[in-house]
Amino acid sequence: MDQIVYVKDFSISAEPFTTDEVIAEYSGNSIHAVRQSIRTNKTDISDFGVLAYEMRKPMKGSKGGRPQKIYHLNKGQATFLITLLDNTPKVKAFKKKLVKQFLEMEKELQERRIKREAGKYTTISLGDAIKKRNEFDVHAYNNFHQLAYKIALGKRATELKNERSVPKNTPATEYLSSSELDKLNKVKSKIASLIEIGFDYQAVKTILSGNGMVEVTLAKVAQKAEEEA
């Protein structure tokens, strides 16, 4: 399915939008006619939110030309604008497709918000487990936190933030998909459980990496037996 609904960035608070170009292409109207309709009905369209736009520069290598104003319309704005178009079979099919994609995008964002909230409790549990460790040090939380990202997503939180241009003081979790949040929350829960059992950082890393779990477990049992002797 063609992508006709977008988000400005991958932030959990991003608002889905479509553009005047998409509406023109899929409704069978000229871009001039669609933009004229937006300008004519700007007051009514703005009742559904601030009418956003971007200034797009001419393509590299093209001769002359001025930057173009590309309108970004949220679901309410786009739905209202489409009602002003002739209800041809093509427009009707486009309306259905557009509303469906808006709903799918909103559902994904809502799932991410819910899972991020759930993840806060998992993070608290992990933090509590770390604090109870006898060998607790100031770097322990960050080490286990970064390990959780590495095991769950294959990269440290700092790497993901750089890749996704996450603002400096914004948590990486605001830019993770719902499936990524699921994986991260599960790994954090496992780490908390292993810490509570008594495993240290290296042991937790070895176990969750799938390397030497039996050896680590046997060593832990031997150590415990030695302590109780």
mmCIF file of C-alpha atoms in Angstrom:
data_model
loop_
_atom_site.group_PDB
_atom_site.id
_atom_site.type_symbol
_atom_site.label_atom_id
_atom_site.label_comp_id
_atom_site.label_asym_id
_atom_site.label_seq_id
_atom_site.Cartn_x
_atom_site.Cartn_y
_atom_site.Cartn_z
ATOM 1 C CA MET A 1 0.000 0.000 0.000
ATOM 2 C CA ASP A 2 1.303 3.459 -0.925
ATOM 3 C CA GLN A 3 2.274 5.626 2.029
ATOM 4 C CA ILE A 4 0.016 8.708 2.090
ATOM 5 C CA VAL A 5 0.113 9.548 5.814
ATOM 6 C CA TYR A 6 3.375 10.625 7.431
ATOM 7 C CA VAL A 7 4.943 11.877 10.645
ATOM 8 C CA LYS A 8 7.555 14.626 10.857
ATOM 9 C CA ASP A 9 9.828 12.456 12.980
ATOM 10 C CA PHE A 10 9.629 9.170 14.855
ATOM 11 C CA SER A 11 8.804 10.833 18.152
ATOM 12 C CA ILE A 12 6.084 9.267 20.281
ATOM 13 C CA SER A 13 4.336 12.660 20.317
ATOM 14 C CA ALA A 14 4.435 13.186 16.543
ATOM 15 C CA GLU A 15 1.159 14.088 14.816
ATOM 16 C CA PRO A 16 0.267 12.196 11.616
ATOM 17 C CA PHE A 17 -0.331 14.315 8.524
ATOM 18 C CA THR A 18 -0.815 14.150 4.783
ATOM 19 C CA THR A 19 0.068 16.779 2.189
ATOM 20 C CA ASP A 20 -1.669 18.852 -0.453
ATOM 21 C CA GLU A 21 0.419 16.980 -3.040
ATOM 22 C CA VAL A 22 -0.955 13.617 -1.883
ATOM 23 C CA ILE A 23 -4.523 14.915 -1.955
ATOM 24 C CA ALA A 24 -4.057 16.283 -5.475
ATOM 25 C CA GLU A 25 -2.502 13.082 -6.817
ATOM 26 C CA TYR A 26 -4.946 10.613 -5.307
ATOM 27 C CA SER A 27 -8.128 12.643 -5.795
ATOM 28 C CA GLY A 28 -7.430 13.403 -9.427
ATOM 29 C CA ASN A 29 -7.339 17.173 -8.882
ATOM 30 C CA SER A 30 -4.606 19.588 -9.898
ATOM 31 C CA ILE A 31 -2.226 20.771 -7.196
ATOM 32 C CA HIS A 32 -3.242 24.329 -8.089
ATOM 33 C CA ALA A 33 -6.921 23.560 -7.440
ATOM 34 C CA VAL A 34 -6.185 21.859 -4.115
ATOM 35 C CA ARG A 35 -3.978 24.714 -2.891
ATOM 36 C CA GLN A 36 -6.550 27.264 -3.987
ATOM 37 C CA SER A 37 -9.185 25.379 -1.994
ATOM 38 C CA ILE A 38 -6.892 25.400 1.067
ATOM 39 C CA ARG A 39 -6.334 29.153 0.799
ATOM 40 C CA THR A 40 -10.027 29.862 0.233
ATOM 41 C CA ASN A 41 -11.095 27.745 3.196
ATOM 42 C CA LYS A 42 -8.132 28.465 5.466
ATOM 43 C CA THR A 43 -10.294 29.757 8.332
ATOM 44 C CA ASP A 44 -12.471 26.626 8.426
ATOM 45 C CA ILE A 45 -9.469 24.317 8.016
ATOM 46 C CA SER A 46 -7.692 26.084 10.878
ATOM 47 C CA ASP A 47 -10.581 25.140 13.189
ATOM 48 C CA PHE A 48 -9.004 21.660 13.194
ATOM 49 C CA GLY A 49 -5.557 22.932 14.209
ATOM 50 C CA VAL A 50 -2.788 25.232 13.053
ATOM 51 C CA LEU A 51 -2.310 24.886 9.302
ATOM 52 C CA ALA A 52 1.305 23.719 9.041
ATOM 53 C CA TYR A 53 3.543 23.757 5.994
ATOM 54 C CA GLU A 54 7.140 23.311 4.863
ATOM 55 C CA MET A 55 9.114 25.316 2.352
ATOM 56 C CA ARG A 56 10.650 22.926 -0.143
ATOM 57 C CA LYS A 57 13.610 24.089 -2.184
ATOM 58 C CA PRO A 58 13.776 23.367 -5.940
ATOM 59 C CA MET A 59 15.438 20.082 -6.858
ATOM 60 C CA LYS A 60 19.215 20.232 -7.116
ATOM 61 C CA GLY A 61 20.291 20.922 -10.673
ATOM 62 C CA SER A 62 17.009 22.543 -11.712
ATOM 63 C CA LYS A 63 17.205 25.985 -13.234
ATOM 64 C CA GLY A 64 15.653 28.840 -11.298
ATOM 65 C CA GLY A 65 12.435 28.391 -9.423
ATOM 66 C CA ARG A 66 11.427 29.471 -5.930
ATOM 67 C CA PRO A 67 10.853 27.345 -2.825
ATOM 68 C CA GLN A 68 7.365 25.830 -2.758
ATOM 69 C CA LYS A 69 4.979 25.867 0.189
ATOM 70 C CA ILE A 70 3.853 22.271 0.891
ATOM 71 C CA TYR A 71 0.887 22.073 3.251
ATOM 72 C CA HIS A 72 0.816 19.476 6.055
ATOM 73 C CA LEU A 73 -2.758 18.596 6.989
ATOM 74 C CA ASN A 74 -3.775 16.588 10.066
ATOM 75 C CA LYS A 75 -6.660 14.112 9.961
ATOM 76 C CA GLY A 76 -9.367 16.696 10.686
ATOM 77 C CA GLN A 77 -8.007 19.190 8.165
ATOM 78 C CA ALA A 78 -7.535 16.612 5.421
ATOM 79 C CA THR A 79 -10.974 15.063 5.998
ATOM 80 C CA PHE A 80 -12.657 18.466 5.849
ATOM 81 C CA LEU A 81 -10.773 19.469 2.702
ATOM 82 C CA ILE A 82 -11.767 16.256 0.928
ATOM 83 C CA THR A 83 -15.449 16.929 1.643
ATOM 84 C CA LEU A 84 -15.090 20.005 -0.568
ATOM 85 C CA LEU A 85 -14.055 17.885 -3.555
ATOM 86 C CA ASP A 86 -16.437 16.245 -6.006
ATOM 87 C CA ASN A 87 -17.387 12.814 -4.671
ATOM 88 C CA THR A 88 -16.142 10.840 -7.675
ATOM 89 C CA PRO A 89 -15.338 7.097 -7.356
ATOM 90 C CA LYS A 90 -11.636 8.019 -7.249
ATOM 91 C CA VAL A 91 -12.152 10.540 -4.445
ATOM 92 C CA LYS A 92 -14.325 8.077 -2.536
ATOM 93 C CA ALA A 93 -11.637 5.365 -2.717
ATOM 94 C CA PHE A 94 -9.004 7.913 -1.660
ATOM 95 C CA LYS A 95 -11.071 9.022 1.358
ATOM 96 C CA LYS A 96 -11.313 5.438 2.560
ATOM 97 C CA LYS A 97 -7.594 4.824 2.087
ATOM 98 C CA LEU A 98 -6.612 8.079 3.787
ATOM 99 C CA VAL A 99 -8.805 7.575 6.855
ATOM 100 C CA LYS A 100 -7.566 3.991 7.189
ATOM 101 C CA GLN A 101 -3.912 5.076 7.190
ATOM 102 C CA PHE A 102 -4.572 7.861 9.690
ATOM 103 C CA LEU A 103 -6.235 5.357 12.038
ATOM 104 C CA GLU A 104 -3.380 2.857 11.636
ATOM 105 C CA MET A 105 -0.774 5.538 12.353
ATOM 106 C CA GLU A 106 -2.685 6.787 15.400
ATOM 107 C CA LYS A 107 -3.069 3.232 16.693
ATOM 108 C CA GLU A 108 0.682 2.629 16.438
ATOM 109 C CA LEU A 109 1.443 5.890 18.266
ATOM 110 C CA GLN A 110 -1.081 5.043 20.991
ATOM 111 C CA GLU A 111 0.423 1.573 21.453
ATOM 112 C CA ARG A 112 3.863 3.133 21.754
ATOM 113 C CA ARG A 113 2.613 5.561 24.422
ATOM 114 C CA ILE A 114 0.993 2.744 26.411
ATOM 115 C CA LYS A 115 4.060 0.513 26.211
ATOM 116 C CA ARG A 116 6.350 3.380 27.139
ATOM 117 C CA GLU A 117 4.259 4.008 30.261
ATOM 118 C CA ALA A 118 4.401 0.295 31.095
ATOM 119 C CA GLY A 119 8.136 0.413 30.509
ATOM 120 C CA LYS A 120 8.510 3.058 33.217
ATOM 121 C CA TYR A 121 7.451 0.516 35.844
ATOM 122 C CA THR A 122 9.858 -2.045 34.386
ATOM 123 C CA THR A 123 12.648 0.522 34.585
ATOM 124 C CA ILE A 124 11.739 1.283 38.208
ATOM 125 C CA SER A 125 11.862 -2.449 39.025
ATOM 126 C CA LEU A 126 15.263 -2.711 37.362
ATOM 127 C CA GLY A 127 16.505 0.307 39.296
ATOM 128 C CA ASP A 128 15.258 -1.163 42.591
ATOM 129 C CA ALA A 129 16.971 -4.479 41.861
ATOM 130 C CA ILE A 130 20.252 -2.697 41.137
ATOM 131 C CA LYS A 131 20.056 -0.651 44.349
ATOM 132 C CA LYS A 132 19.703 -3.832 46.420
ATOM 133 C CA ARG A 133 22.957 -5.264 45.066
ATOM 134 C CA ASN A 134 25.774 -5.438 47.604
ATOM 135 C CA GLU A 135 28.311 -4.377 44.986
ATOM 136 C CA PHE A 136 26.243 -1.407 43.808
ATOM 137 C CA ASP A 137 28.224 1.459 42.257
ATOM 138 C CA VAL A 138 27.322 4.717 40.572
ATOM 139 C CA HIS A 139 27.832 3.258 37.085
ATOM 140 C CA ALA A 140 25.715 0.137 37.634
ATOM 141 C CA TYR A 141 22.391 1.569 36.462
ATOM 142 C CA ASN A 142 23.817 2.972 33.221
ATOM 143 C CA ASN A 143 25.699 -0.270 32.520
ATOM 144 C CA PHE A 144 22.605 -2.447 32.922
ATOM 145 C CA HIS A 145 20.450 0.088 31.073
ATOM 146 C CA GLN A 146 22.773 0.092 28.064
ATOM 147 C CA LEU A 147 23.025 -3.710 28.229
ATOM 148 C CA ALA A 148 19.230 -3.963 28.005
ATOM 149 C CA TYR A 149 19.255 -1.916 24.786
ATOM 150 C CA LYS A 150 22.155 -3.909 23.346
ATOM 151 C CA ILE A 151 20.504 -7.273 24.033
ATOM 152 C CA ALA A 152 16.999 -6.203 22.976
ATOM 153 C CA LEU A 153 17.759 -4.002 19.967
ATOM 154 C CA GLY A 154 21.365 -4.735 19.062
ATOM 155 C CA LYS A 155 22.549 -1.200 19.830
ATOM 156 C CA ARG A 156 23.167 0.946 22.873
ATOM 157 C CA ALA A 157 20.675 3.692 23.698
ATOM 158 C CA THR A 158 23.225 6.367 22.801
ATOM 159 C CA GLU A 159 23.729 4.826 19.351
ATOM 160 C CA LEU A 160 19.988 4.726 18.665
ATOM 161 C CA LYS A 161 19.599 8.340 19.786
ATOM 162 C CA ASN A 162 22.319 9.441 17.372
ATOM 163 C CA GLU A 163 20.841 7.454 14.485
ATOM 164 C CA ARG A 164 17.328 8.809 15.025
ATOM 165 C CA SER A 165 18.354 12.386 15.849
ATOM 166 C CA VAL A 166 16.764 12.242 19.279
ATOM 167 C CA PRO A 167 17.036 15.597 21.117
ATOM 168 C CA LYS A 168 19.696 15.643 23.836
ATOM 169 C CA ASN A 169 17.409 15.571 26.900
ATOM 170 C CA THR A 170 14.787 13.258 25.395
ATOM 171 C CA PRO A 171 14.739 9.531 26.326
ATOM 172 C CA ALA A 172 15.413 7.097 23.494
ATOM 173 C CA THR A 173 12.147 5.301 24.377
ATOM 174 C CA GLU A 174 10.164 8.164 22.820
ATOM 175 C CA TYR A 175 11.596 7.169 19.442
ATOM 176 C CA LEU A 176 11.131 3.390 19.663
ATOM 177 C CA SER A 177 8.401 1.457 17.857
ATOM 178 C CA SER A 178 5.843 -0.556 19.834
ATOM 179 C CA SER A 179 7.644 -3.817 18.956
ATOM 180 C CA GLU A 180 10.991 -2.344 20.043
ATOM 181 C CA LEU A 181 9.482 -1.202 23.332
ATOM 182 C CA ASP A 182 8.103 -4.711 23.865
ATOM 183 C CA LYS A 183 11.537 -6.261 23.391
ATOM 184 C CA LEU A 184 13.223 -3.706 25.637
ATOM 185 C CA ASN A 185 10.689 -4.119 28.453
ATOM 186 C CA LYS A 186 11.042 -7.907 28.383
ATOM 187 C CA VAL A 187 14.845 -7.737 28.569
ATOM 188 C CA LYS A 188 14.728 -5.241 31.441
ATOM 189 C CA SER A 189 12.422 -7.600 33.357
ATOM 190 C CA LYS A 190 14.827 -10.493 32.780
ATOM 191 C CA ILE A 191 17.782 -8.426 33.937
ATOM 192 C CA ALA A 192 15.943 -7.378 37.106
ATOM 193 C CA SER A 193 15.095 -11.018 37.859
ATOM 194 C CA LEU A 194 18.685 -12.174 37.323
ATOM 195 C CA ILE A 195 20.034 -9.399 39.543
ATOM 196 C CA GLU A 196 17.604 -10.351 42.297
ATOM 197 C CA ILE A 197 18.795 -13.966 42.089
ATOM 198 C CA GLY A 198 22.325 -12.732 42.649
ATOM 199 C CA PHE A 199 24.019 -12.593 39.248
ATOM 200 C CA ASP A 200 26.493 -9.764 38.632
ATOM 201 C CA TYR A 201 26.809 -7.700 35.439
ATOM 202 C CA GLN A 202 29.134 -10.067 33.573
ATOM 203 C CA ALA A 203 26.999 -13.077 34.440
ATOM 204 C CA VAL A 204 23.803 -11.312 33.320
ATOM 205 C CA LYS A 205 25.477 -10.276 30.074
ATOM 206 C CA THR A 206 26.707 -13.817 29.421
ATOM 207 C CA ILE A 207 23.323 -15.385 30.138
ATOM 208 C CA LEU A 208 21.280 -12.961 28.028
ATOM 209 C CA SER A 209 23.777 -13.148 25.181
ATOM 210 C CA GLY A 210 23.134 -16.886 25.077
ATOM 211 C CA ASN A 211 26.739 -17.775 25.781
ATOM 212 C CA GLY A 212 27.778 -20.008 28.639
ATOM 213 C CA MET A 213 24.539 -19.959 30.592
ATOM 214 C CA VAL A 214 25.157 -23.435 32.002
ATOM 215 C CA GLU A 215 28.706 -22.563 32.995
ATOM 216 C CA VAL A 216 27.629 -19.363 34.718
ATOM 217 C CA THR A 217 24.827 -21.103 36.567
ATOM 218 C CA LEU A 218 27.110 -23.904 37.777
ATOM 219 C CA ALA A 219 29.689 -21.361 38.913
ATOM 220 C CA LYS A 220 27.021 -19.506 40.854
ATOM 221 C CA VAL A 221 25.804 -22.690 42.515
ATOM 222 C CA ALA A 222 29.394 -23.624 43.433
ATOM 223 C CA GLN A 223 29.971 -20.170 44.857
ATOM 224 C CA LYS A 224 26.832 -20.339 46.954
ATOM 225 C CA ALA A 225 27.740 -23.803 48.262
ATOM 226 C CA GLU A 226 31.191 -22.524 49.191
ATOM 227 C CA GLU A 227 29.706 -19.585 51.089
ATOM 228 C CA GLU A 228 27.361 -21.849 53.038
ATOM 229 C CA ALA A 229 30.126 -24.368 53.912
#
